[in-house]
Short mmCIF file of C-alpha atoms and ligand atoms in Angstrom, two decimals:
data_model
loop_
_atom_site.label_atom_id
_atom_site.label_comp_id
_atom_site.label_asym_id
_atom_site.label_seq_id
_atom_site.Cartn_x
_atom_site.Cartn_y
_atom_site.Cartn_z
CA UNK I 1 -114.18 82.30 -59.93
CA UNK I 2 -110.68 81.80 -61.30
CA UNK I 3 -107.23 81.77 -59.73
CA UNK I 4 -104.74 83.74 -61.87
CA UNK I 5 -101.05 83.48 -61.01
CA UNK I 6 -97.74 84.72 -62.39
CA UNK I 7 -94.19 83.84 -61.51
CA UNK I 8 -91.06 84.88 -63.33
CA UNK I 9 -87.49 83.71 -63.06
CA UNK I 10 -84.10 83.84 -64.71
CA UNK I 11 -81.67 81.01 -65.25
CA UNK I 12 -78.41 81.75 -63.45
CA UNK I 13 -75.71 79.11 -63.82
CA UNK I 14 -78.27 76.35 -64.25
CA UNK I 15 -80.38 77.54 -61.30
CA UNK I 16 -83.83 79.09 -61.61
CA UNK I 17 -83.64 82.43 -59.75
CA UNK I 18 -87.00 83.90 -58.69
CA UNK I 19 -87.67 87.43 -59.99
CA UNK I 20 -91.30 88.23 -59.23
CA UNK I 21 -94.77 86.83 -58.62
CA UNK I 22 -98.38 87.97 -58.42
CA UNK I 23 -101.79 86.41 -58.07
CA UNK I 24 -105.45 86.82 -57.29
CA UNK I 25 -108.95 85.36 -57.56
CA UNK I 26 -111.06 86.88 -60.35
CA UNK I 27 -114.29 86.64 -62.31
CA UNK I 28 -113.95 85.21 -65.81
CA UNK I 29 -114.44 88.60 -67.54
CA UNK I 30 -111.44 90.08 -65.63
CA UNK I 31 -108.89 87.45 -66.67
CA UNK I 32 -107.57 89.07 -69.85
CA UNK I 33 -106.94 92.42 -68.19
CA UNK I 34 -105.25 90.80 -65.18
CA UNK I 35 -102.96 88.69 -67.40
CA UNK I 36 -101.79 91.84 -69.20
CA UNK I 37 -101.10 93.55 -65.87
CA UNK I 38 -99.17 90.55 -64.51
CA UNK I 39 -97.15 90.24 -67.72
CA UNK I 40 -96.12 93.91 -67.58
CA UNK I 41 -95.17 93.50 -63.96
CA UNK I 42 -92.97 90.49 -64.78
CA UNK I 43 -91.21 92.33 -67.61
CA UNK I 44 -90.61 95.56 -65.68
CA UNK I 45 -89.39 94.26 -62.35
CA UNK I 46 -86.43 96.10 -60.74
CA UNK I 47 -84.78 92.73 -60.01
CA UNK I 48 -84.21 92.40 -63.76
CA UNK I 49 -85.59 90.88 -66.93
CA UNK I 50 -86.77 87.28 -66.54
CA UNK I 51 -86.16 84.58 -69.13
CA UNK I 52 -89.19 82.56 -68.02
CA UNK I 53 -92.69 83.77 -67.13
CA UNK I 54 -95.33 81.27 -66.05
CA UNK I 55 -98.94 82.47 -66.15
CA UNK I 56 -101.54 80.09 -64.70
CA UNK I 57 -105.30 80.45 -65.05
CA UNK I 58 -107.23 77.86 -63.07
CA UNK I 59 -110.93 77.47 -62.39
CA UNK I 60 -111.72 77.23 -58.68
CA UNK I 61 -113.85 74.22 -57.88
CA UNK I 62 -115.46 74.05 -54.44
CA UNK I 63 -115.84 76.46 -51.55
CA UNK I 64 -113.97 79.73 -51.02
CA UNK I 65 -113.18 80.76 -47.41
CA UNK I 66 -113.89 84.40 -46.45
CA UNK I 67 -111.63 85.80 -43.73
CA UNK I 68 -111.06 89.21 -42.15
CA UNK I 69 -108.07 91.39 -42.98
CA UNK I 70 -105.63 92.07 -40.15
CA UNK I 71 -105.63 95.64 -38.80
CA UNK I 72 -102.75 97.69 -40.25
CA UNK I 73 -100.27 99.89 -38.38
CA UNK I 74 -96.84 101.34 -39.13
CA UNK I 75 -93.85 101.52 -36.79
CA UNK I 76 -91.02 103.89 -37.75
CA UNK I 77 -87.45 102.65 -37.27
CA UNK I 78 -84.40 104.71 -38.19
CA UNK I 79 -82.27 101.80 -39.43
CA UNK I 80 -82.13 98.01 -39.67
CA UNK I 81 -80.49 97.62 -36.24
CA UNK I 82 -83.35 99.40 -34.51
CA UNK I 83 -85.83 97.41 -36.64
CA UNK I 84 -84.20 94.10 -35.68
CA UNK I 85 -84.37 94.88 -31.93
CA UNK I 86 -87.99 96.03 -32.17
CA UNK I 87 -89.02 92.96 -34.19
CA UNK I 88 -87.26 90.59 -31.79
CA UNK I 89 -89.06 92.15 -28.83
CA UNK I 90 -92.49 91.91 -30.49
CA UNK I 91 -91.98 88.34 -31.70
CA UNK I 92 -90.72 87.22 -28.29
CA UNK I 93 -93.91 88.69 -26.77
CA UNK I 94 -95.81 86.12 -28.88
CA UNK I 95 -93.90 83.22 -27.33
CA UNK I 96 -91.39 82.93 -30.18
CA UNK I 97 -87.86 82.17 -28.94
CA UNK I 98 -84.90 84.48 -29.62
CA UNK I 99 -83.24 81.56 -31.40
CA UNK I 100 -86.22 81.23 -33.75
CA UNK I 101 -86.19 85.00 -34.48
CA UNK I 102 -82.49 84.91 -35.36
CA UNK I 103 -82.96 81.79 -37.43
CA UNK I 104 -85.71 83.50 -39.47
CA UNK I 105 -83.47 86.50 -40.20
CA UNK I 106 -80.61 84.22 -41.13
CA UNK I 107 -82.71 82.16 -43.55
CA UNK I 108 -84.17 85.30 -45.17
CA UNK I 109 -80.74 86.89 -45.54
CA UNK I 110 -78.83 83.86 -46.75
CA UNK I 111 -81.16 81.50 -48.60
CA UNK I 112 -82.96 82.45 -51.72
CA UNK I 113 -86.39 80.80 -51.63
CA UNK I 114 -89.30 81.15 -54.00
CA UNK I 115 -91.74 80.94 -51.10
CA UNK I 116 -91.67 81.30 -47.33
CA UNK I 117 -89.81 79.30 -44.74
CA UNK I 118 -91.60 77.59 -41.83
CA UNK I 119 -89.67 78.09 -38.60
CA UNK I 120 -90.31 76.07 -35.43
CA UNK I 121 -91.06 78.84 -32.92
CA UNK I 122 -89.03 77.17 -30.16
CA UNK I 123 -86.07 75.45 -31.82
CA UNK I 124 -85.71 77.77 -34.83
CA UNK I 125 -85.49 74.72 -37.14
CA UNK I 126 -86.83 74.91 -40.68
CA UNK I 127 -89.85 72.65 -41.06
CA UNK I 128 -90.62 72.68 -44.80
CA UNK I 129 -89.31 69.75 -46.79
CA UNK I 130 -88.39 71.61 -49.95
CA UNK I 131 -86.05 74.31 -48.69
CA UNK I 132 -85.24 75.81 -52.09
CA UNK I 133 -88.86 76.29 -53.01
CA UNK I 134 -90.24 77.12 -49.56
CA UNK I 135 -94.01 77.47 -49.12
CA UNK I 136 -95.85 79.72 -51.55
CA UNK I 137 -99.00 81.33 -50.15
CA UNK I 138 -101.46 81.16 -52.99
CA UNK I 139 -105.12 81.36 -54.04
CA UNK I 140 -105.79 84.46 -51.98
CA UNK I 141 -107.34 87.79 -52.92
CA UNK I 142 -108.61 90.92 -51.23
CA UNK I 143 -112.23 91.85 -51.87
CA UNK I 144 -112.71 94.99 -54.00
CA UNK I 145 -114.36 97.24 -51.40
CA UNK I 146 -111.85 96.29 -48.69
CA UNK I 147 -109.06 96.98 -51.19
CA UNK I 148 -110.48 100.47 -51.80
CA UNK I 149 -110.63 101.24 -48.09
CA UNK I 150 -107.07 100.01 -47.49
CA UNK I 151 -105.84 101.93 -50.51
CA UNK I 152 -107.27 105.15 -49.08
CA UNK I 153 -105.52 104.40 -45.81
CA UNK I 154 -102.08 103.55 -47.21
CA UNK I 155 -101.73 105.81 -50.22
CA UNK I 156 -99.90 108.40 -48.13
CA UNK I 157 -97.85 105.82 -46.26
CA UNK I 158 -96.22 104.00 -49.14
CA UNK I 159 -95.14 104.94 -52.65
CA UNK I 160 -96.27 101.43 -53.65
CA UNK I 161 -99.72 101.05 -52.03
CA UNK I 162 -100.55 97.96 -54.13
CA UNK I 163 -97.56 96.20 -52.63
CA UNK I 164 -99.00 96.87 -49.15
CA UNK I 165 -102.38 95.48 -50.18
CA UNK I 166 -100.84 92.32 -51.59
CA UNK I 167 -98.72 91.78 -48.49
CA UNK I 168 -101.66 92.43 -46.15
CA UNK I 169 -103.73 89.92 -48.13
CA UNK I 170 -101.07 87.23 -47.75
CA UNK I 171 -100.46 88.05 -44.08
CA UNK I 172 -104.20 87.79 -43.32
CA UNK I 173 -104.40 84.28 -44.81
CA UNK I 174 -101.24 83.24 -42.93
CA UNK I 175 -102.46 84.64 -39.59
CA UNK I 176 -105.73 82.74 -40.01
CA UNK I 177 -103.82 79.44 -39.52
CA UNK I 178 -103.98 78.47 -35.84
CA UNK I 179 -100.59 76.71 -36.14
CA UNK I 180 -98.85 79.96 -37.18
CA UNK I 181 -98.18 82.39 -34.35
CA UNK I 182 -96.32 85.11 -36.24
CA UNK I 183 -94.79 86.16 -39.53
CA UNK I 184 -91.72 88.16 -40.56
CA UNK I 185 -91.45 89.61 -44.08
CA UNK I 186 -88.65 91.55 -45.76
CA UNK I 187 -89.21 92.59 -49.35
CA UNK I 188 -86.71 91.17 -51.84
CA UNK I 189 -87.07 94.35 -53.87
CA UNK I 190 -83.80 96.30 -53.44
CA UNK I 191 -85.65 99.65 -53.51
CA UNK I 192 -88.29 98.72 -50.95
CA UNK I 193 -87.08 98.95 -47.36
CA UNK I 194 -90.35 98.62 -45.42
CA UNK I 195 -91.15 95.14 -44.17
CA UNK I 196 -93.60 93.81 -41.64
CA UNK I 197 -94.33 91.43 -38.81
CA UNK I 198 -97.83 90.05 -38.43
CA UNK I 199 -99.90 88.06 -35.96
CA UNK I 200 -103.47 87.60 -34.76
CA UNK I 201 -102.30 89.42 -31.64
CA UNK I 202 -101.00 92.75 -33.03
CA UNK I 203 -102.20 92.60 -36.63
CA UNK I 204 -100.15 93.70 -39.64
CA UNK I 205 -97.32 95.86 -38.34
CA UNK I 206 -95.29 97.60 -41.03
CA UNK I 207 -91.68 98.36 -40.09
CA UNK I 208 -89.68 101.02 -41.89
CA UNK I 209 -85.95 100.60 -42.66
CA UNK I 210 -86.03 96.87 -42.04
CA UNK I 211 -83.11 96.61 -44.46
CA UNK I 212 -80.68 98.93 -46.27
CA UNK I 213 -81.63 100.31 -49.68
CA UNK I 214 -79.94 98.25 -52.36
CA UNK I 215 -79.96 94.96 -50.40
CA UNK I 216 -81.33 92.26 -52.69
CA UNK I 217 -82.18 89.67 -50.05
CA UNK I 218 -85.73 89.20 -48.80
CA UNK I 219 -88.39 86.64 -48.00
CA UNK I 220 -90.99 85.47 -45.53
CA UNK I 221 -90.77 83.35 -42.38
CA UNK I 222 -93.79 81.84 -40.61
CA UNK I 223 -93.33 80.85 -36.98
CA UNK I 224 -95.04 77.53 -36.37
CA UNK I 225 -96.16 75.95 -33.13
CA UNK I 226 -95.27 72.25 -33.14
CA UNK I 227 -96.28 69.46 -33.12
CA UNK I 228 -98.66 70.06 -36.00
CA UNK I 229 -99.62 68.55 -39.31
CA UNK I 230 -97.18 70.37 -41.66
CA UNK I 231 -98.64 68.83 -44.79
CA UNK I 232 -102.14 70.03 -43.91
CA UNK I 233 -100.80 73.50 -43.07
CA UNK I 234 -98.94 73.78 -46.39
CA UNK I 235 -102.03 72.55 -48.24
CA UNK I 236 -104.11 75.34 -46.66
CA UNK I 237 -101.53 78.04 -47.43
CA UNK I 238 -101.00 76.96 -51.02
CA UNK I 239 -104.26 75.42 -52.16
CA UNK I 240 -107.34 76.59 -50.24
CA UNK I 241 -108.96 79.62 -51.95
CA UNK I 242 -109.46 82.54 -49.57
CA UNK I 243 -110.97 85.99 -50.06
CA UNK I 244 -109.94 88.62 -47.53
CA UNK I 245 -112.73 91.02 -46.56
C1 LIG F 301 -95.71 97.24 -46.86
O1 LIG F 301 -96.57 97.10 -45.98
O2 LIG F 301 -95.21 98.34 -47.11
C2 LIG F 301 -95.23 96.03 -47.65
C3 LIG F 301 -94.14 95.29 -46.93
C4 LIG F 301 -93.48 94.11 -47.59
C5 LIG F 301 -93.93 93.66 -48.92
C6 LIG F 301 -93.25 92.48 -49.46
C7 LIG F 301 -93.03 92.62 -50.92
O3 LIG F 301 -93.93 93.00 -51.64
O4 LIG F 301 -91.93 92.37 -51.41
#
């Protein structure tokens, strides 16, 4: 099996600004088709035209972990205020402090990261060393038959069902880490206003109107129980190949 990844960016005043990313685990015969799809996605992203696209094709050596997808539900909120209150309540029910919830929203709104931030679930402190890059969940893919079943379930819920599948795939790998108690995700796509919170406890919970249409901020925050081995956690999220079934 092969890990195929894409990330695109644009240089803005000497800084590399993230535009889009995509990835999966594929058989060798699928690589060419996937590369074409990823390239089109990079060139047609609503966040703009990139000036750099990195495509990586890497053979996977060693074992692949198989894990179960989180169950998916949707909660309707009328606006971002209602969404914020609902999210806070659900995250607090997991043992995450109010301070940590607010810190996650603040980081997502104010810091542009390529990956996710790791938030200490009590103090709200950021735990990753490289704060500009964040942690990029990688080498993860949803199995074809699971993908079909989820697609049938979400095609009437979202106008971008593949986005839901990708996010559910990432959230399932994240929730598999015992050190991570919950996740908050807001899409950085200005036209996509549904986000989610996820945990082993309540699964993948989509939240409508998590932000206003047109807002360009977005990102992911993982709530981490400390003390824990951060390096080992980041290694799992970024490097260990996982197929979600
Ligand atoms: C969904 O379940 O509708 C997807 C939510 C967030 C996706 C994050 C992204 O693709 O930007």
